[in-house]
Amino acid sequence: MKDMEHEQLVFCYDEVSGLKAIIGIHDTTLGPALGGTRMWPYETEEEAITDVLRLSKGMTYKSAAMGLNLGGGKGVIIADARKDKSEALWRAYGRFVESLGGRYYTAEDVGVSPDDIDVVNDETDYVAGLWHKSGDPSPATAFGTFVGIRASMEHLTGSDDLSGVTVAVQGIGSVGYALCKHLHEAGARLLVADIYEDKVARAVEDFGAEEVDPGAIHASECDVYAPCALGATINDESIPELRCKVVAGAANNQLEEARHGQELRARGILYATDFVINGGGVVNVAQEFNPAGYNRDLAFKKIEGIGEKLQAIFAISDEENIPTNEAAERLAEERIAAVGRIQRIRT
Ligand code: NAD
């Protein structure tokens, strides 16, 4: 907690339902911590702790970069999403979230559906992303990623026209498929890969995409490589094989280590920092905190701002000759520090 500057780590256990959860609150300078809950069969408690620490810190940067008045948090439940879910487990989890008094708002993440969050909502109002409010964040994330790809190409070529631009999309899940739709409509040529054949077949049929082996998609000759599956796909092994001009996708934690951002820069590859380009989902969810209620049009208007945010990051990166991930982190940290400082003013 000290190394990554977390405020709070809460261990939750309920014998009856078998709930074993950890809630990480990284930073609440800008507002209550917001971040989804992940259900994953972690092999050890250490693995779960590492994940919740990394993910909650990522949420602090994402919300700060998006200009939201929210801090960063995340929950992890140590369980198998295919067999361990029960009403009692979700409600027990809801009671623990409630006990934090609004310091942490939860939502969906890997292994957790809006239906599950609905049951959590029986015990606490500190939830977001419910069906009857902002719902599934994936279309918003995909739209933001599309906007970010356009901004990246504009930085590189002076034009945000994607017709004829080749984009290699890794992972045709909720976000990947919706992203392909936007890209197809904009006239891009698509290369797609997924570990599930039916997901690839859908993109081939619907968008005329070309199928690529999942083990080779990152090495495709293309303008943009868009990782939309797992994290850490930009690493020592993959970087020498990249044949793209831009890395711009929706996956969280794309760089295995921060130094890989510098390595992309050294090879002349523009990296659209993950926590900025994939911030559309959190912007959409945050609209639920709007006193006038959730408004999809307003949310999507704000998501369009991701393009300008990336342009500002690219400009700092060029001016100061630093990697884009470093520029993006600095902007987020500066906002948190400035807002933190004004809180000393007594009102
Ligand atoms: P998803 O589970 O719907 O889709 C992921 C897809 O990746 C699946 O189709 C899966 O089969 C595929 N995949 C897994 N391993 C692969 C591999 N090695 N090669 C190719 N394909 C592989 O998830 P999603 O909601 O679409 O999210 C995608 C990524 O975006 C994740 O990293 C997620 O953390 C991130 N993200 C999602 C959102 C959101 O709103 N859903 C928001 C921010 C970030």
Coordinates of C-alpha atoms and ligand atoms in Angstrom, one line a residue:
M1 CA 0.0 0.0 0.0
K2 CA 2.8 2.4 0.8
D3 CA 4.7 1.7 -2.4
M4 CA 1.6 2.4 -4.6
E5 CA 0.2 5.1 -2.3
H6 CA -3.1 3.4 -1.4
E7 CA -5.5 4.8 1.2
Q8 CA -7.3 1.6 2.2
L9 CA -7.5 -2.1 1.6
V10 CA -10.5 -3.9 3.0
F11 CA -10.7 -7.7 3.4
C12 CA -14.2 -9.0 3.4
Y13 CA -15.2 -12.6 4.5
D14 CA -18.5 -14.2 5.0
E15 CA -18.6 -17.9 6.0
V16 CA -22.2 -18.5 5.0
S17 CA -22.0 -17.4 1.4
G18 CA -18.3 -18.2 1.0
L19 CA -17.5 -14.6 0.1
K20 CA -13.8 -13.7 0.0
A21 CA -13.4 -10.2 -1.3
I22 CA -10.8 -7.4 -1.2
I23 CA -11.7 -3.8 -1.9
G24 CA -8.9 -1.4 -2.7
I25 CA -9.3 2.3 -2.4
H26 CA -6.4 4.1 -4.0
D27 CA -7.1 7.8 -3.8
T28 CA -10.2 9.8 -3.0
T29 CA -8.7 13.4 -3.5
L30 CA -11.0 14.1 -6.4
G31 CA -14.1 12.3 -5.1
P32 CA -15.4 8.9 -4.0
A33 CA -13.5 5.9 -5.4
L34 CA -15.2 4.3 -8.4
G35 CA -14.3 1.1 -10.0
G36 CA -15.8 -2.3 -10.9
T37 CA -15.6 -5.5 -9.1
R38 CA -13.9 -8.5 -10.7
M39 CA -14.6 -12.1 -9.9
W40 CA -11.6 -14.3 -10.7
P41 CA -10.4 -17.7 -9.3
Y42 CA -7.1 -16.2 -8.0
E43 CA -4.8 -19.0 -6.9
T44 CA -3.4 -17.1 -4.0
E45 CA -4.4 -14.2 -1.8
E46 CA -1.2 -12.4 -2.9
E47 CA -2.3 -12.6 -6.5
A48 CA -5.6 -11.0 -5.6
I49 CA -4.0 -8.3 -3.6
T50 CA -1.6 -7.4 -6.4
D51 CA -4.5 -7.2 -8.9
V52 CA -6.7 -5.0 -6.7
L53 CA -3.8 -2.7 -5.9
R54 CA -2.9 -2.3 -9.6
L55 CA -6.5 -2.0 -10.9
S56 CA -7.6 0.6 -8.2
K57 CA -4.5 2.8 -8.9
G58 CA -5.3 2.6 -12.6
M59 CA -8.8 3.9 -11.9
T60 CA -7.4 6.9 -10.0
Y61 CA -5.4 7.9 -13.1
K62 CA -8.3 7.1 -15.5
S63 CA -10.9 9.2 -13.7
A64 CA -8.3 12.0 -13.2
A65 CA -7.4 12.0 -16.9
M66 CA -11.1 12.1 -17.9
G67 CA -11.7 15.2 -15.8
L68 CA -14.1 13.4 -13.4
N69 CA -14.7 14.2 -9.8
L70 CA -14.0 10.6 -8.8
G71 CA -11.2 8.7 -7.1
G72 CA -9.9 5.3 -7.9
G73 CA -11.0 2.0 -6.4
K74 CA -11.7 -1.6 -7.4
G75 CA -13.0 -4.8 -5.8
V76 CA -11.9 -8.4 -6.4
I77 CA -13.8 -11.5 -5.3
I78 CA -11.8 -14.7 -5.1
A79 CA -14.2 -17.1 -6.8
D80 CA -15.1 -18.8 -10.0
A81 CA -17.7 -16.8 -11.9
R82 CA -19.0 -20.0 -13.6
K83 CA -20.0 -21.8 -10.3
D84 CA -19.6 -19.7 -7.2
K85 CA -22.3 -16.9 -7.7
S86 CA -25.3 -16.8 -5.3
E87 CA -27.7 -14.2 -4.0
A88 CA -26.2 -14.5 -0.5
L89 CA -22.7 -13.8 -1.9
W90 CA -23.7 -10.7 -3.8
R91 CA -25.7 -9.4 -0.9
A92 CA -22.9 -10.0 1.6
Y93 CA -20.6 -8.1 -0.8
G94 CA -23.2 -5.3 -1.0
R95 CA -23.2 -5.0 2.8
F96 CA -19.4 -4.6 2.9
V97 CA -19.6 -1.9 0.2
E98 CA -22.4 -0.2 2.2
S99 CA -20.2 -0.3 5.3
L100 CA -17.7 2.0 3.5
G101 CA -20.3 4.8 3.7
G102 CA -19.8 6.0 0.1
R103 CA -16.0 6.0 0.0
Y104 CA -16.3 3.3 -2.7
Y105 CA -18.8 2.9 -5.6
T106 CA -18.8 -0.5 -7.4
A107 CA -19.8 -1.6 -10.9
E108 CA -19.3 -4.5 -13.3
D109 CA -15.9 -5.9 -14.3
V110 CA -14.6 -9.2 -15.6
G111 CA -16.9 -12.1 -14.3
V112 CA -19.5 -9.7 -12.9
S113 CA -22.7 -8.8 -14.9
P114 CA -25.2 -6.0 -14.5
D115 CA -27.6 -8.6 -13.1
D116 CA -25.1 -9.4 -10.4
I117 CA -24.7 -5.7 -9.6
D118 CA -28.5 -5.5 -9.4
V119 CA -28.4 -7.9 -6.4
V120 CA -25.5 -6.0 -4.8
N121 CA -27.9 -3.0 -5.1
D122 CA -30.4 -4.7 -2.8
E123 CA -27.9 -4.0 0.1
T124 CA -26.2 -0.7 -1.0
D125 CA -26.9 2.3 -3.2
Y126 CA -23.2 2.7 -3.8
V127 CA -23.3 1.0 -7.2
A128 CA -23.2 2.3 -10.7
G129 CA -23.7 0.8 -14.2
L130 CA -27.2 -0.7 -13.5
W131 CA -29.3 -1.7 -16.5
H132 CA -31.9 1.1 -15.8
K133 CA -29.2 3.7 -15.6
S134 CA -26.0 3.7 -17.7
G135 CA -25.9 -0.1 -18.2
D136 CA -23.1 -1.9 -20.1
P137 CA -20.1 0.5 -20.5
S138 CA -18.6 -1.4 -23.5
P139 CA -20.3 0.7 -26.3
A140 CA -19.0 3.9 -24.6
T141 CA -15.5 2.4 -24.2
A142 CA -15.5 1.3 -27.9
F143 CA -16.6 4.8 -29.0
G144 CA -13.9 6.5 -27.0
T145 CA -11.3 4.1 -28.4
F146 CA -12.5 4.9 -32.0
V147 CA -12.2 8.6 -31.2
G148 CA -8.7 7.9 -29.9
I149 CA -7.6 6.0 -33.0
R150 CA -8.8 8.9 -35.2
A151 CA -6.8 11.4 -33.0
S152 CA -3.7 9.2 -33.2
M153 CA -3.9 9.0 -37.0
E154 CA -4.4 12.7 -37.2
H155 CA -1.3 13.3 -35.0
L156 CA 0.7 11.1 -37.3
T157 CA -0.6 12.0 -40.8
G158 CA -2.5 15.3 -40.3
S159 CA -5.8 13.6 -41.2
D160 CA -8.3 11.7 -39.1
D161 CA -9.9 10.1 -42.1
L162 CA -9.7 6.3 -41.5
S163 CA -10.8 5.1 -45.0
G164 CA -8.2 2.7 -46.2
V165 CA -6.4 2.7 -42.8
T166 CA -5.6 -0.9 -41.6
V167 CA -6.4 -1.7 -38.0
A168 CA -5.5 -5.0 -36.4
V169 CA -7.9 -5.7 -33.5
Q170 CA -6.9 -8.3 -30.9
G171 CA -10.0 -9.6 -29.0
I172 CA -13.5 -9.3 -30.6
G173 CA -15.4 -9.2 -27.3
S174 CA -17.9 -6.6 -26.1
V175 CA -15.5 -3.7 -26.8
G176 CA -13.6 -5.2 -29.7
Y177 CA -16.8 -6.0 -31.8
A178 CA -18.3 -2.5 -31.2
L179 CA -15.0 -0.9 -32.1
C180 CA -14.8 -2.9 -35.4
K181 CA -18.3 -1.6 -36.2
H182 CA -17.2 2.0 -35.9
L183 CA -14.0 1.4 -37.8
H184 CA -15.8 -0.4 -40.6
E185 CA -18.3 2.4 -40.9
A186 CA -15.4 4.8 -41.2
G187 CA -13.9 2.8 -44.1
A188 CA -11.0 1.1 -42.3
R189 CA -9.6 -2.3 -43.3
L190 CA -9.9 -4.7 -40.5
L191 CA -7.6 -7.6 -39.4
V192 CA -9.1 -9.5 -36.4
A193 CA -8.1 -12.2 -34.0
D194 CA -9.8 -13.9 -31.0
I195 CA -9.3 -17.2 -29.3
Y196 CA -12.9 -18.1 -30.0
E197 CA -13.7 -18.8 -33.6
D198 CA -17.3 -17.7 -33.5
K199 CA -16.3 -14.2 -32.4
V200 CA -13.9 -13.9 -35.4
A201 CA -16.5 -15.3 -37.8
R202 CA -19.0 -12.6 -36.7
A203 CA -16.5 -9.8 -37.5
V204 CA -15.6 -11.5 -40.8
E205 CA -19.2 -11.7 -41.8
D206 CA -20.5 -8.4 -40.5
F207 CA -17.5 -6.2 -41.5
G208 CA -15.6 -8.0 -44.2
A209 CA -12.7 -8.4 -41.7
E210 CA -9.7 -10.6 -42.4
E211 CA -8.9 -13.3 -39.9
V212 CA -5.4 -13.5 -38.3
D213 CA -4.0 -16.1 -36.0
P214 CA -4.3 -14.9 -32.4
G215 CA -0.7 -15.6 -31.8
A216 CA 0.4 -13.4 -34.7
I217 CA -2.1 -10.4 -34.7
H218 CA 0.3 -8.1 -32.9
A219 CA 2.9 -8.7 -35.7
S220 CA 0.5 -7.9 -38.5
E221 CA 1.5 -5.3 -41.1
C222 CA -0.9 -2.5 -40.2
D223 CA -1.3 1.2 -39.4
V224 CA -2.9 0.6 -36.0
Y225 CA -2.6 -2.3 -33.6
A226 CA -5.6 -2.2 -31.2
P227 CA -5.2 -4.6 -28.2
C228 CA -8.8 -5.2 -26.9
A229 CA -8.2 -8.5 -25.1
L230 CA -5.8 -8.8 -22.2
G231 CA -3.3 -6.6 -20.5
A232 CA 0.6 -6.7 -20.8
T233 CA 0.6 -7.6 -24.5
I234 CA 3.2 -4.8 -25.1
N235 CA 6.3 -6.5 -23.7
D236 CA 9.9 -7.5 -24.5
E237 CA 8.8 -10.3 -26.8
S238 CA 6.1 -8.5 -28.7
I239 CA 7.7 -5.1 -29.2
P240 CA 10.4 -6.2 -31.7
E241 CA 7.7 -8.0 -33.7
L242 CA 5.3 -5.0 -34.0
R243 CA 4.8 -3.7 -37.6
C244 CA 2.4 -0.9 -36.8
K245 CA 2.7 2.9 -36.6
V246 CA 0.3 3.2 -33.7
V247 CA -0.8 1.2 -30.6
A248 CA -4.3 2.3 -29.7
G249 CA -6.7 -0.2 -28.1
A250 CA -9.1 -0.6 -25.2
A251 CA -7.3 -3.2 -23.0
N252 CA -6.3 -2.1 -19.5
N253 CA -2.6 -2.2 -18.5
Q254 CA -1.3 -2.8 -22.0
L255 CA 2.4 -2.1 -21.2
E256 CA 3.8 -5.0 -19.2
E257 CA 6.1 -2.4 -17.6
A258 CA 6.2 1.4 -17.8
R259 CA 9.6 1.2 -19.6
H260 CA 7.9 -0.4 -22.6
G261 CA 6.3 3.0 -23.3
Q262 CA 9.8 4.4 -23.9
E263 CA 10.7 1.4 -26.1
L264 CA 7.7 2.1 -28.3
R265 CA 8.7 5.7 -28.6
A266 CA 12.3 4.7 -29.5
R267 CA 10.9 2.6 -32.4
G268 CA 8.8 5.5 -33.6
I269 CA 5.5 3.9 -32.6
L270 CA 2.8 6.2 -31.2
Y271 CA 1.2 4.8 -28.1
A272 CA -2.3 6.1 -27.2
T273 CA -2.1 5.6 -23.4
D274 CA -4.5 3.0 -22.3
F275 CA -6.1 4.7 -19.3
V276 CA -6.9 7.7 -21.5
I277 CA -8.1 6.0 -24.7
N278 CA -10.3 3.5 -22.8
G279 CA -11.8 6.1 -20.5
G280 CA -15.2 6.2 -22.3
G281 CA -16.7 3.6 -20.1
V282 CA -16.0 5.4 -16.8
V283 CA -17.2 8.7 -18.3
N284 CA -20.5 7.0 -19.2
V285 CA -20.9 5.5 -15.8
A286 CA -19.9 8.8 -14.1
Q287 CA -22.9 10.5 -15.9
E288 CA -25.1 8.6 -13.3
F289 CA -23.7 11.1 -10.7
N290 CA -25.1 14.0 -12.7
P291 CA -27.7 15.7 -10.5
A292 CA -30.1 15.8 -13.5
G293 CA -29.7 12.0 -14.0
Y294 CA -28.0 9.9 -16.6
N295 CA -27.9 11.4 -20.0
R296 CA -26.4 9.2 -22.8
D297 CA -26.0 12.1 -25.3
L298 CA -24.1 14.2 -22.8
A299 CA -21.9 11.2 -21.9
F300 CA -21.0 10.5 -25.5
K301 CA -20.4 14.2 -26.2
K302 CA -17.8 14.1 -23.3
I303 CA -16.3 10.9 -24.6
E304 CA -15.5 12.8 -27.9
G305 CA -13.1 14.9 -25.7
I306 CA -10.8 11.9 -25.5
G307 CA -9.4 13.0 -28.9
E308 CA -8.3 16.3 -27.5
K309 CA -6.9 14.8 -24.4
L310 CA -4.7 12.5 -26.4
Q311 CA -3.6 15.3 -28.7
A312 CA -2.4 17.2 -25.6
I313 CA -0.5 14.2 -24.3
F314 CA 1.1 13.6 -27.7
A315 CA 2.2 17.3 -27.8
I316 CA 3.9 17.1 -24.3
S317 CA 5.5 13.8 -25.3
D318 CA 7.0 15.4 -28.5
E319 CA 8.0 18.7 -26.8
E320 CA 9.7 17.1 -23.9
N321 CA 10.8 13.9 -25.7
I322 CA 9.2 11.7 -23.1
P323 CA 7.0 8.6 -23.6
T324 CA 3.2 9.2 -23.9
N325 CA 2.4 7.1 -20.8
E326 CA 4.7 9.3 -18.8
A327 CA 3.1 12.5 -20.1
A328 CA -0.4 11.1 -19.4
E329 CA 0.5 10.1 -15.8
R330 CA 2.0 13.5 -15.2
L331 CA -1.2 15.3 -16.3
A332 CA -3.3 13.1 -14.1
E333 CA -1.0 13.6 -11.1
E334 CA -0.9 17.4 -11.6
R335 CA -4.8 17.5 -11.6
I336 CA -5.0 15.5 -8.4
A337 CA -2.3 17.6 -6.7
A338 CA -4.0 20.9 -7.7
V339 CA -7.4 19.8 -6.6
G340 CA -5.9 18.4 -3.4
R341 CA -4.3 21.8 -2.7
I342 CA -7.5 23.8 -3.1
Q343 CA -9.1 21.7 -0.4
R344 CA -7.1 23.6 2.2
I345 CA -9.4 26.6 1.5
R346 CA -12.0 26.6 4.3
T347 CA -15.5 27.1 3.0
Ligands
NAD1 P1 -14.6 -9.3 -23.3 O1 -14.3 -10.4 -22.3 O2 -16.0 -9.1 -23.8 O3 -13.7 -9.5 -24.6 C1 -12.3 -9.9 -24.6 C2 -12.1 -10.8 -25.8 O4 -10.8 -11.1 -25.9 C3 -12.9 -12.1 -25.8 O5 -13.6 -12.3 -27.0 C4 -11.8 -13.1 -25.6 O6 -12.1 -14.4 -26.2 C5 -10.6 -12.4 -26.3 N1 -9.3 -12.9 -26.0 C6 -8.8 -13.3 -24.8 N2 -7.5 -13.7 -24.9 C7 -7.2 -13.5 -26.2 C8 -6.0 -13.6 -27.0 N3 -4.9 -14.1 -26.4 N4 -6.0 -13.3 -28.3 C9 -7.1 -12.8 -28.9 N5 -8.3 -12.7 -28.2 C10 -8.3 -13.0 -26.9 O7 -14.0 -8.0 -22.6 P2 -14.3 -6.5 -23.0 O8 -15.3 -5.9 -22.1 O9 -14.5 -6.4 -24.5 O10 -12.9 -5.8 -22.6 C11 -11.8 -5.9 -23.4 C12 -10.6 -5.2 -22.8 O11 -10.9 -3.8 -22.6 C13 -10.2 -5.7 -21.4 O12 -8.8 -5.6 -21.3 C14 -10.9 -4.8 -20.5 O13 -10.2 -4.7 -19.2 C15 -10.7 -3.5 -21.2 N6 -11.7 -2.5 -20.9 C16 -13.0 -2.7 -21.0 C17 -14.0 -1.7 -20.7 C18 -15.4 -2.0 -20.9 O14 -16.2 -1.0 -20.9 N7 -15.9 -3.2 -21.2 C19 -13.5 -0.5 -20.2 C20 -12.2 -0.2 -20.1 C21 -11.3 -1.2 -20.4

